[in-house]
Amino acid sequence: RLLDLTDRAEVSFCVDTAEGIRGASDFFAEREHEAPVLLEIDTGHRRTGVPFESDDEAVELARLVNDSPGLRLAGILTHAGHGYHGPQSEDESETEALQRVAREERDRMLAVANRLREAGVNGATPGELEISVGSTPTMAAFGNRTENGFRVTEIRPGNYVFYDAMQVALGAASLDDCALTVFTTVVSRRRSGSGAERLYLDAGKKVLTTDTGYGTDGYGVLLYNAQHMRRHPHARITQLSEEHGWVKVPGGAAFGVGDRVRLVPNHACVVAGMADELHLVDGQNVTGTLNVDARGASR
Amino acid sequence: RLLDLTDRAEVSFCVDTAEGIRGASDFFAEREHEAPVLLEIDTGHRRTGVPFESDDEAVELARLVNDSPGLRLAGILTHAGHGYHGPQSEDESETEALQRVAREERDRMLAVANRLREAGVNGATPGELEISVGSTPTMAAFGNRTENGFRVTEIRPGNYVFYDAMQVALGAASLDDCALTVFTTVVSRRRSGSGAERLYLDAGKKVLTTDTGYGTDGYGVLLYNAQHMRRHPHARITQLSEEHGWVKVPGGAAFGVGDRVRLVPNHACVVAGMADELHLVDGQNVTGTLNVDARGASR
C-alpha cells in the first residue's frame, strides 16, 4: 500500500526498532525504491519510539536506516502522549503541566537532533532533518526555538480539529472550542426511590465509546444550551449500555422522553470513527455533510 | 423509518413510559396505521423498562397502549442486563449467578403476564401475548416453563453469535466458543529496566474499543495458538492508545516486530461495529467476507 502511494505523493513512515528497519529495507530494496524514513523518538510517553535518553540507540538506528538499502533518514518524530497525564503534583496546574510537557517534547527532540549531528549521521543537519512533534494538549502550549540551527519543522495536533471533553478536562481547550457534538434523543425516564431521575439517551457505547480518563467526568458533557455551549448544571452521563446513555439528574430533570439533546463526547477521535457521516451545523441549521472516509477501514 | 418498514415486514417496537406511548400514538394514528407494541419490563437490570415489581404501572401502561389510537399491545419484552453483574456473593459461582438471573428473568416476566391477564388487559392471554426475554449470559442458562398457560415465546441473545472475552469471564462461554478474533501485527517492542518486555500491536481503541469490566483482564485475550484457541500464557494487553495495543510480557516475549497475532476482544458487539468487513476463516484460509451493513449507521 505504501508503495502505491509513493507514486502519487511523498510518503514517509516511522521506524523505531532494528527489526522494523530491516523489514522495511528488504521490502523497498527489492522494489528498487528509496523510502524516506522518520525515526520515532519517545520523549516521555513510554509507548513506541527510541527512548530520548538512550544516547547510543538513536544514533545506531539512524545509521542503520542510512546503511539499509531502500531507506534514507528523513527526520525524527515524536508523540508527547504524556501531555495527557495531567499535573505531576498538587503544586502544578493543568496549564503548567501542559507547558512542561510541551517544553520537554521540543527540547528532547532538539537534543536528539544535535546528538545525531555530532555523531555525523547522514541527513542530520539543520534544514535537512525534519523534526516533527505533535499532540493536541502540547499544541496548546507550544513555542518553537532554535538550537544550533535545529528547529521543530512540523507539529501534528490531531484532536485539535474538534477538541472534546477530555481536552477541556486537561485545560487544553474550553467547552466553547469543541466543534463535535452528538445529537441524541431521550427515549426513557425513571424516577428512583431517592428522588433522583434517570434519563436514557439513544446514544451508548456504539456512538460515544467507553473512553474516559484524564479528568473527564462521566461519558461526555450534556449540554443545556448547545448554541452557547453551556453544560447542563446537574445532569451527568454515569453509565453506557451498547445503545443507551444513562443520565442521572439528582432532584429531577427539566427535560423528558422525546426531547433532543446535544452532548460533547469525551474523545472526539474515537467518536468520529463511529459514524459514516458528520453533519455541519450553523446554529439550528444543518449546512452540509462530511463523509468519514477512513471509518471502519482498519485492515 | 418504522412506517416504511411496516409495509415490508411485521415490525413491533418497545415503549416503557406514558410519554413514549402518547408520542407513538400521535404518530401512527395520524397515518391511520395500527402498530404492534411491546411493553418493556425491567426484570432487575435497572435500565429502561417498567420495574417488574411495580404492580400497577405495567397494567396502567398496557391499558394506555390499547386505549391509544394507532397502537395495540403485542407483548412484553425484557433484557436481563444484570446477567452481566456476576455472582452476588462469594458463595455463588459464575454459573449459579447466571442460573439465578435467567430464572428471575423468566419468572418475573411470567408474573407480569399473569398480572396483565388478571387485570383483563386486551391481548394479555396465553398464545396471544408475546413474552420476549434475552441476553447472551442468561441464554446459556435458559430453561422455559409454563405458568397458567403463559410461556416465554422468544429469546434474543445477541452477543451469542460471536461470544467474546467478556462472556468467557462471565462463565457463559469458553474461549473455544469465541468466533470473532482480531488479526493484528506487532509493530514495535521495548524492553524495560525491570526485564519485562512491551510489544505494541497495530490494533488499539479504534479496533478493540476501551470496553472492559465484568471480570475481563486487560483489553482482550491474546492467542498463542489461534487454531486451538489457546491463550498466550504470559502476555497481557494492559493499555490501549488509539492505534496501538500495549502488550506486557514479563520476562520477555517469544514473538516480535512483524509477527501476526490474533486476539479475542472483550466485547464482540462493539468490535464488530468498528470494521466495514469481517473475514471468514477456516484454519489458515480466508473463505469469505461479510459486510457489516449497519456499521457507522447511527443516526
XYZ file of C-alpha atoms in Angstrom:
598
model
C 0.000 0.000 0.000
C 2.844 2.399 0.857
C 4.494 1.649 -2.481
C 1.310 2.532 -4.396
C 1.087 5.814 -2.532
C 4.691 6.793 -3.237
C 3.851 7.105 -6.939
C 1.346 9.818 -6.123
C 2.828 11.615 -3.093
C 5.906 11.936 -0.911
C 5.165 9.464 1.862
C 7.452 8.804 4.792
C 6.872 6.395 7.650
C 8.257 5.671 11.087
C 10.596 3.039 12.412
C 11.854 2.538 15.956
C 13.417 -0.930 16.067
C 16.195 -2.692 14.162
C 13.697 -5.415 13.233
C 11.364 -2.833 11.711
C 14.198 -1.179 9.770
C 15.342 -4.496 8.334
C 11.829 -5.455 7.327
C 11.252 -2.125 5.562
C 14.667 -2.242 3.897
C 14.063 -5.734 2.490
C 10.748 -4.576 1.113
C 11.854 -1.357 -0.582
C 15.298 -2.531 -1.763
C 13.675 -5.441 -3.591
C 11.401 -2.953 -5.377
C 14.308 -0.610 -6.187
C 12.746 2.269 -4.346
C 14.256 4.633 -1.745
C 11.806 5.461 1.034
C 12.219 8.448 3.386
C 12.092 7.257 6.973
C 11.381 9.052 10.250
C 12.973 7.654 13.366
C 10.393 7.646 16.145
C 11.607 9.045 19.458
C 9.929 8.500 22.812
C 10.084 11.868 24.591
C 8.483 10.560 27.757
C 5.189 8.902 26.782
C 6.698 5.406 27.153
C 4.846 3.903 24.247
C 6.686 3.274 20.983
C 9.860 5.115 19.941
C 13.513 5.117 20.912
C 13.790 6.482 24.455
C 15.172 10.048 24.157
C 17.675 9.400 26.944
C 19.253 6.348 25.242
C 22.182 8.191 23.695
C 23.568 5.460 21.538
C 20.368 3.805 20.397
C 19.049 6.740 18.335
C 22.441 7.167 16.655
C 22.740 3.441 15.965
C 19.263 3.145 14.483
C 19.663 6.335 12.414
C 22.896 4.896 10.970
C 21.190 1.567 10.368
C 18.479 3.374 8.384
C 21.052 5.111 6.175
C 23.071 1.931 5.750
C 19.970 -0.028 4.750
C 19.292 -0.299 1.020
C 15.934 1.206 0.102
C 15.840 3.598 3.079
C 17.048 7.120 3.843
C 16.769 9.098 7.102
C 14.352 11.983 6.598
C 13.827 13.080 10.178
C 12.787 12.314 13.719
C 9.239 12.217 15.059
C 7.585 12.016 18.458
C 4.164 11.985 20.078
C 4.126 13.522 23.562
C 1.287 11.348 24.808
C 2.321 12.133 28.370
C 0.649 15.508 27.796
C -2.464 13.525 28.718
C -1.183 12.635 32.166
C -2.029 15.987 33.764
C -0.244 17.657 36.676
C 2.604 15.753 38.322
C 1.963 17.225 41.754
C -0.558 19.336 43.602
C 1.660 22.401 43.078
C 1.292 22.137 39.316
C -1.761 23.480 37.474
C -3.186 21.866 34.312
C -1.702 24.674 32.222
C 1.714 24.347 33.850
C 1.666 20.596 33.235
C 0.980 21.151 29.536
C 3.744 23.770 29.330
C 6.204 21.415 30.992
C 5.419 18.518 28.651
C 5.476 20.789 25.553
C 8.908 22.083 26.611
C 10.184 18.550 27.236
C 8.865 17.363 23.892
C 10.608 20.182 21.974
C 13.857 20.212 23.948
C 14.313 16.457 23.956
C 13.827 16.342 20.195
C 16.343 19.155 19.654
C 18.800 17.281 21.871
C 18.389 14.085 19.829
C 18.871 16.066 16.587
C 22.087 17.547 17.945
C 23.293 14.137 19.037
C 22.724 12.722 15.559
C 24.636 15.648 14.010
C 27.555 15.280 16.414
C 27.754 11.601 15.511
C 27.921 12.597 11.833
C 24.733 10.812 10.780
C 23.831 11.478 7.136
C 20.891 13.837 6.796
C 21.172 15.078 10.384
C 21.763 18.748 9.600
C 19.539 21.798 10.148
C 17.324 22.351 7.153
C 17.662 18.746 6.107
C 16.327 16.874 9.158
C 12.586 17.020 9.745
C 11.773 17.431 13.437
C 8.150 16.508 13.933
C 6.327 16.848 17.254
C 2.705 16.514 17.996
C -0.174 16.051 20.347
C -3.189 18.255 20.854
C -2.538 19.062 24.537
C 1.070 20.187 23.949
C -0.019 22.128 20.852
C -1.938 24.444 23.211
C 1.364 25.302 24.929
C 3.807 25.019 22.026
C 6.584 27.579 21.388
C 9.391 26.895 18.936
C 13.064 27.752 19.472
C 16.379 27.227 17.648
C 19.282 25.177 18.963
C 22.430 25.002 16.846
C 20.330 25.705 13.801
C 17.756 22.968 14.509
C 14.101 23.909 14.919
C 10.895 21.929 15.108
C 9.712 21.736 11.478
C 6.294 20.138 11.934
C 3.532 19.922 14.538
C 0.807 17.325 14.228
C -2.105 18.006 16.618
C -4.947 15.657 15.660
C -7.766 16.034 18.128
C -7.259 19.807 17.686
C -9.648 19.674 14.701
C -12.589 19.087 17.045
C -11.426 19.220 20.669
C -13.558 17.334 23.199
C -14.420 16.878 26.888
C -11.017 15.266 27.529
C -9.158 18.320 26.212
C -11.413 20.533 28.325
C -10.558 18.455 31.402
C -6.843 18.719 30.518
C -7.024 22.509 30.226
C -6.062 22.437 26.528
C -9.417 23.848 25.381
C -12.653 25.353 26.678
C -16.098 23.871 26.085
C -16.643 26.692 23.582
C -13.776 25.360 21.460
C -15.399 21.950 20.997
C -16.702 21.502 17.461
C -18.043 17.946 17.574
C -21.320 17.291 19.365
C -23.524 14.207 19.411
C -27.222 14.850 18.741
C -29.429 12.358 20.523
C -32.954 11.710 21.836
C -34.229 10.930 25.321
C -36.030 7.575 24.979
C -36.969 6.679 28.535
C -37.116 8.088 32.035
C -37.372 6.594 35.530
C -37.566 8.126 38.978
C -35.704 6.209 41.658
C -36.721 5.902 45.277
C -34.186 8.533 46.361
C -35.784 11.184 44.161
C -33.062 11.163 41.529
C -34.231 10.810 37.985
C -32.609 8.683 35.282
C -32.998 9.547 31.632
C -31.900 7.230 28.855
C -30.414 8.528 25.615
C -30.394 6.647 22.330
C -26.613 7.070 22.190
C -24.500 4.486 24.006
C -21.147 2.763 23.579
C -21.684 2.352 19.859
C -21.759 6.135 19.427
C -19.782 7.560 22.338
C -17.359 4.670 23.011
C -16.397 3.867 26.611
C -13.350 6.131 26.553
C -12.869 8.061 29.801
C -9.984 9.190 31.966
C -7.677 12.217 32.023
C -10.031 14.026 34.378
C -13.269 13.534 32.455
C -16.464 13.207 34.452
C -18.798 10.515 33.127
C -19.155 9.716 29.430
C -19.426 13.175 27.925
C -20.775 16.616 28.773
C -24.512 17.032 28.284
C -25.375 20.499 27.006
C -28.198 22.562 28.398
C -27.711 25.154 25.667
C -25.788 23.993 22.628
C -25.890 27.393 20.971
C -23.857 28.891 23.809
C -22.119 25.622 24.716
C -23.367 25.702 28.306
C -23.235 22.485 30.229
C -26.282 21.069 31.946
C -25.807 22.008 35.600
C -26.891 18.718 37.197
C -27.209 16.012 34.567
C -24.356 13.510 34.401
C -23.869 10.626 31.962
C -22.965 7.988 34.515
C -23.124 4.767 32.524
C -23.367 3.385 29.000
C -25.055 0.336 27.559
C -24.422 -0.508 23.945
C -27.308 1.589 22.681
C -28.120 3.770 25.688
C -26.507 6.533 27.690
C -27.713 6.630 31.312
C -28.149 10.187 32.558
C -28.562 10.826 36.264
C -30.295 14.017 37.328
C -30.453 14.500 41.108
C -33.725 16.107 42.135
C -35.420 15.624 38.761
C -34.972 16.560 35.131
C -36.250 19.590 33.242
C -36.370 17.513 30.058
C -38.070 14.245 29.160
C -38.900 11.494 26.677
C -38.764 12.684 23.074
C -36.543 15.696 23.809
C -33.468 16.153 21.632
C -30.211 16.961 23.399
C -26.615 17.520 22.357
C -23.504 16.443 24.176
C -19.762 16.907 23.858
C -18.125 13.455 23.806
C -15.069 12.595 25.898
C -12.850 11.660 22.979
C -13.660 13.088 19.540
C -11.119 10.893 17.679
C -12.867 7.653 18.505
C -16.371 9.126 18.197
C -15.633 10.454 14.691
C -14.700 6.895 13.761
C -18.131 5.564 14.775
C -20.285 7.351 12.176
C -20.425 7.297 8.385
C -21.262 10.981 8.190
C -20.803 14.134 10.225
C -23.341 16.922 9.814
C -22.148 20.516 9.727
C -24.378 22.847 11.695
C -24.587 26.601 11.983
C -26.864 27.417 14.917
C -30.080 25.476 14.264
C -29.326 24.796 10.584
C -27.636 21.812 9.021
C -25.428 23.331 6.322
C -23.665 20.260 4.972
C -22.422 16.734 5.438
C -18.896 15.313 5.681
C -18.205 11.684 4.843
C -15.882 9.876 7.235
C -13.822 8.157 4.549
C -11.456 6.216 6.799
C -14.212 4.947 9.080
C -14.264 1.188 9.508
C -11.284 0.802 7.186
C -8.920 -0.846 9.708
C -7.080 -3.669 7.975
C -38.457 4.900 9.158
C -40.653 2.474 11.136
C -43.595 3.293 8.896
C -41.596 2.473 5.752
C -40.593 -0.861 7.247
C -44.136 -1.842 8.197
C -45.045 -2.077 4.510
C -42.456 -4.800 4.075
C -42.464 -6.656 7.384
C -44.239 -7.054 10.706
C -42.329 -4.605 12.894
C -43.049 -4.023 16.537
C -41.267 -1.677 18.913
C -40.945 -1.039 22.626
C -42.448 1.541 24.925
C -41.966 1.950 28.657
C -43.321 5.406 29.524
C -46.641 7.207 29.102
C -44.799 9.966 27.212
C -43.430 7.434 24.743
C -46.823 5.799 24.252
C -48.503 9.154 23.571
C -45.781 10.146 21.099
C -46.073 6.856 19.194
C -49.857 7.007 19.221
C -49.930 10.525 17.781
C -47.579 9.419 15.029
C -49.347 6.220 13.952
C -52.951 7.418 14.469
C -52.295 10.360 12.154
C -51.066 7.937 9.487
C -54.038 5.591 10.021
C -51.838 2.670 10.899
C -52.044 0.241 13.830
C -48.617 -0.630 15.221
C -47.944 -3.686 17.428
C -46.238 -2.545 20.615
C -44.158 -4.409 23.182
C -44.178 -3.098 26.724
C -40.617 -3.143 28.051
C -40.254 -4.620 31.534
C -37.240 -4.144 33.807
C -36.606 -7.559 35.374
C -33.732 -6.291 37.529
C -31.222 -4.613 35.212
C -32.390 -1.148 36.308
C -32.044 0.435 32.892
C -35.137 1.137 30.824
C -38.446 -0.682 31.264
C -41.284 -0.732 33.776
C -39.955 -2.176 37.038
C -41.325 -5.750 37.314
C -42.309 -5.149 40.956
C -44.481 -2.086 40.203
C -47.805 -3.904 40.088
C -49.964 -1.112 38.829
C -47.604 0.554 36.403
C -47.381 -2.323 33.903
C -51.160 -2.719 33.914
C -51.721 1.027 33.509
C -49.287 1.358 30.632
C -50.576 -1.799 28.892
C -54.095 -0.337 29.098
C -52.805 3.021 27.858
C -51.290 1.255 24.812
C -54.591 -0.448 23.959
C -56.572 2.741 24.569
C -54.224 4.736 22.314
C -55.288 5.086 18.685
C -52.712 3.606 16.326
C -51.316 1.159 18.896
C -52.071 -2.378 20.046
C -50.376 -4.432 22.769
C -48.442 -7.298 21.173
C -46.397 -8.458 24.127
C -43.885 -7.762 26.849
C -40.103 -7.682 26.463
C -37.108 -7.546 28.774
C -33.316 -7.532 28.691
C -31.736 -9.146 31.758
C -28.620 -6.987 31.650
C -27.974 -7.858 35.283
C -26.744 -11.200 33.932
C -23.556 -9.214 33.412
C -23.176 -8.425 37.095
C -21.701 -11.776 38.056
C -22.001 -13.536 41.428
C -23.796 -11.669 44.216
C -21.717 -13.209 46.987
C -18.649 -15.337 47.458
C -20.877 -18.374 47.928
C -22.215 -18.068 44.387
C -20.316 -19.338 41.337
C -20.456 -17.650 37.904
C -22.706 -20.426 36.644
C -25.031 -20.158 39.635
C -25.257 -16.398 39.134
C -26.319 -16.887 35.520
C -28.873 -19.503 36.520
C -30.309 -17.203 39.162
C -30.665 -14.251 36.759
C -32.084 -16.439 33.975
C -34.681 -17.773 36.423
C -35.532 -14.278 37.630
C -35.862 -13.013 34.077
C -38.271 -15.799 33.089
C -40.289 -15.893 36.315
C -40.699 -12.139 36.609
C -41.935 -11.932 33.026
C -44.445 -14.756 33.602
C -45.636 -12.935 36.723
C -46.163 -9.694 34.787
C -48.042 -11.599 32.059
C -50.330 -13.136 34.692
C -50.910 -9.759 36.292
C -51.932 -8.270 32.937
C -54.337 -11.151 32.356
C -55.864 -10.845 35.836
C -56.435 -7.158 35.185
C -58.217 -8.078 31.954
C -55.864 -6.242 29.627
C -56.692 -6.840 25.952
C -54.213 -9.166 24.268
C -52.884 -10.494 27.572
C -53.777 -14.140 27.069
C -51.582 -17.216 26.510
C -50.906 -17.688 22.810
C -51.681 -14.054 22.114
C -49.125 -12.252 24.277
C -45.504 -12.402 23.120
C -43.131 -12.868 26.050
C -39.657 -11.947 24.886
C -36.541 -12.343 27.032
C -32.965 -12.030 26.081
C -29.343 -11.563 26.898
C -26.444 -13.786 25.951
C -25.395 -14.677 29.515
C -28.882 -15.794 30.602
C -29.322 -17.665 27.305
C -26.564 -20.014 28.499
C -28.740 -20.938 31.491
C -32.227 -20.608 29.998
C -34.975 -23.142 30.620
C -38.591 -22.431 29.682
C -41.616 -23.304 31.784
C -45.386 -22.772 31.669
C -47.373 -20.754 34.181
C -51.156 -20.586 33.709
C -50.619 -21.232 30.022
C -48.034 -18.470 29.570
C -44.577 -19.405 28.273
C -41.604 -17.403 27.040
C -42.189 -17.132 23.280
C -38.921 -15.520 22.175
C -35.280 -15.359 23.304
C -32.947 -12.741 21.839
C -29.298 -13.459 22.652
C -27.163 -11.077 20.567
C -23.547 -11.487 21.506
C -24.235 -15.244 21.274
C -23.408 -15.034 17.543
C -19.718 -14.499 18.342
C -19.154 -14.720 22.104
C -16.095 -12.858 23.435
C -13.680 -12.493 26.359
C -16.424 -10.911 28.486
C -18.703 -13.935 28.071
C -15.753 -16.196 28.913
C -15.127 -14.176 32.090
C -18.848 -14.431 32.958
C -18.836 -18.215 32.543
C -21.347 -18.095 29.665
C -18.860 -19.461 27.109
C -15.410 -20.993 26.781
C -12.581 -19.458 24.741
C -13.218 -22.230 22.190
C -16.721 -20.871 21.609
C -15.474 -17.436 20.545
C -15.866 -16.906 16.814
C -14.599 -13.340 16.399
C -10.858 -12.699 16.548
C -8.854 -9.615 15.660
C -5.868 -10.236 13.388
C -3.084 -7.755 14.052
C 0.655 -7.125 13.662
C 3.357 -6.421 16.243
C 4.833 -3.061 15.191
C 7.280 -2.236 17.978
C 8.956 -3.745 21.003
C 10.757 -2.326 24.041
C 12.461 -3.932 26.988
C 12.006 -2.074 30.257
C 14.552 -1.823 33.061
C 12.745 -4.481 35.104
C 13.171 -7.107 32.375
C 9.567 -7.025 31.236
C 9.028 -6.582 27.553
C 6.379 -4.434 25.905
C 5.086 -5.191 22.452
C 2.878 -2.826 20.513
C 0.100 -4.059 18.247
C -1.378 -2.094 15.360
C -4.825 -2.533 16.913
C -5.869 0.000 19.542
C -9.053 1.732 20.710
C -10.240 2.210 17.144
C -10.387 -1.547 16.637
C -10.868 -3.055 20.101
C -12.717 -0.176 21.840
C -11.962 0.537 25.506
C -14.722 -1.731 26.773
C -13.714 -3.747 29.855
C -15.377 -4.920 33.048
C -17.397 -7.987 34.091
C -14.222 -9.808 35.106
C -12.202 -9.265 31.939
C -8.447 -8.977 32.314
C -6.946 -6.245 30.146
C -8.268 -5.361 26.681
C -8.710 -8.789 25.136
C -7.160 -12.250 25.217
C -4.030 -12.632 23.089
C -3.856 -16.080 21.499
C -0.719 -18.159 21.433
C -2.381 -20.667 19.157
C -5.453 -19.463 17.298
C -6.140 -22.843 15.699
C -6.691 -24.397 19.108
C -7.810 -21.164 20.786
C -5.096 -21.320 23.433
C -4.349 -18.137 25.281
C -0.831 -16.748 25.476
C 0.342 -17.771 28.935
C 2.060 -14.507 29.957
C 1.176 -11.731 27.525
C -1.421 -9.239 28.719
C -2.934 -6.311 26.814
C -2.584 -3.732 29.559
C -3.300 -0.462 27.784
C -4.676 0.987 24.558
C -3.770 4.080 22.580
C -5.966 5.000 19.655
C -3.962 2.935 17.163
C -1.887 0.693 19.445
C -2.442 -2.111 21.906
C 0.256 -2.294 24.601
C 1.170 -5.866 25.446
C 3.185 -6.590 28.555
C 5.188 -9.808 28.679
C 7.011 -10.358 31.974
C 10.379 -11.978 31.377
C 10.417 -11.417 27.629
C 8.379 -12.272 24.551
C 8.669 -15.250 22.225
C 7.364 -13.111 19.378
C 8.482 -9.809 17.882
C 8.139 -6.998 15.334
C 6.414 -8.110 12.155
C 4.731 -11.139 13.716
C 0.993 -11.559 13.153
C -1.118 -12.417 16.166
C -4.805 -12.982 16.839
C -6.769 -11.972 19.880
C -10.271 -12.434 21.267
C -11.719 -8.991 22.030
C -13.514 -8.191 25.283
C -16.793 -7.191 23.673
C -17.611 -8.530 20.206
C -20.706 -6.317 19.727
C -18.756 -3.075 19.750
C -15.763 -4.532 17.873
C -17.991 -5.779 15.039
C -19.219 -2.200 14.718
C -15.696 -0.878 14.098
C -14.932 -2.610 10.784
C -16.507 -2.486 7.325
C -15.874 -6.154 6.703
C -15.393 -9.341 8.664
C -13.335 -12.122 7.102
C -14.462 -15.707 7.483
C -11.592 -18.085 8.192
C -11.295 -21.845 8.260
C -7.954 -22.725 9.833
C -5.377 -20.742 7.854
C -7.676 -19.988 4.918
C -9.874 -16.965 4.351
C -13.044 -18.426 2.880
C -15.238 -15.359 2.558
C -16.102 -11.832 3.595
C -19.130 -10.431 5.421
C -20.096 -6.791 5.061
C -21.089 -5.045 8.289
C -24.114 -3.277 6.844
C -25.223 -1.402 9.960
C -21.741 -0.192 10.822
C -21.467 3.572 11.242
C -25.152 3.986 10.510
C -26.141 5.585 13.851
C -28.486 8.458 13.148
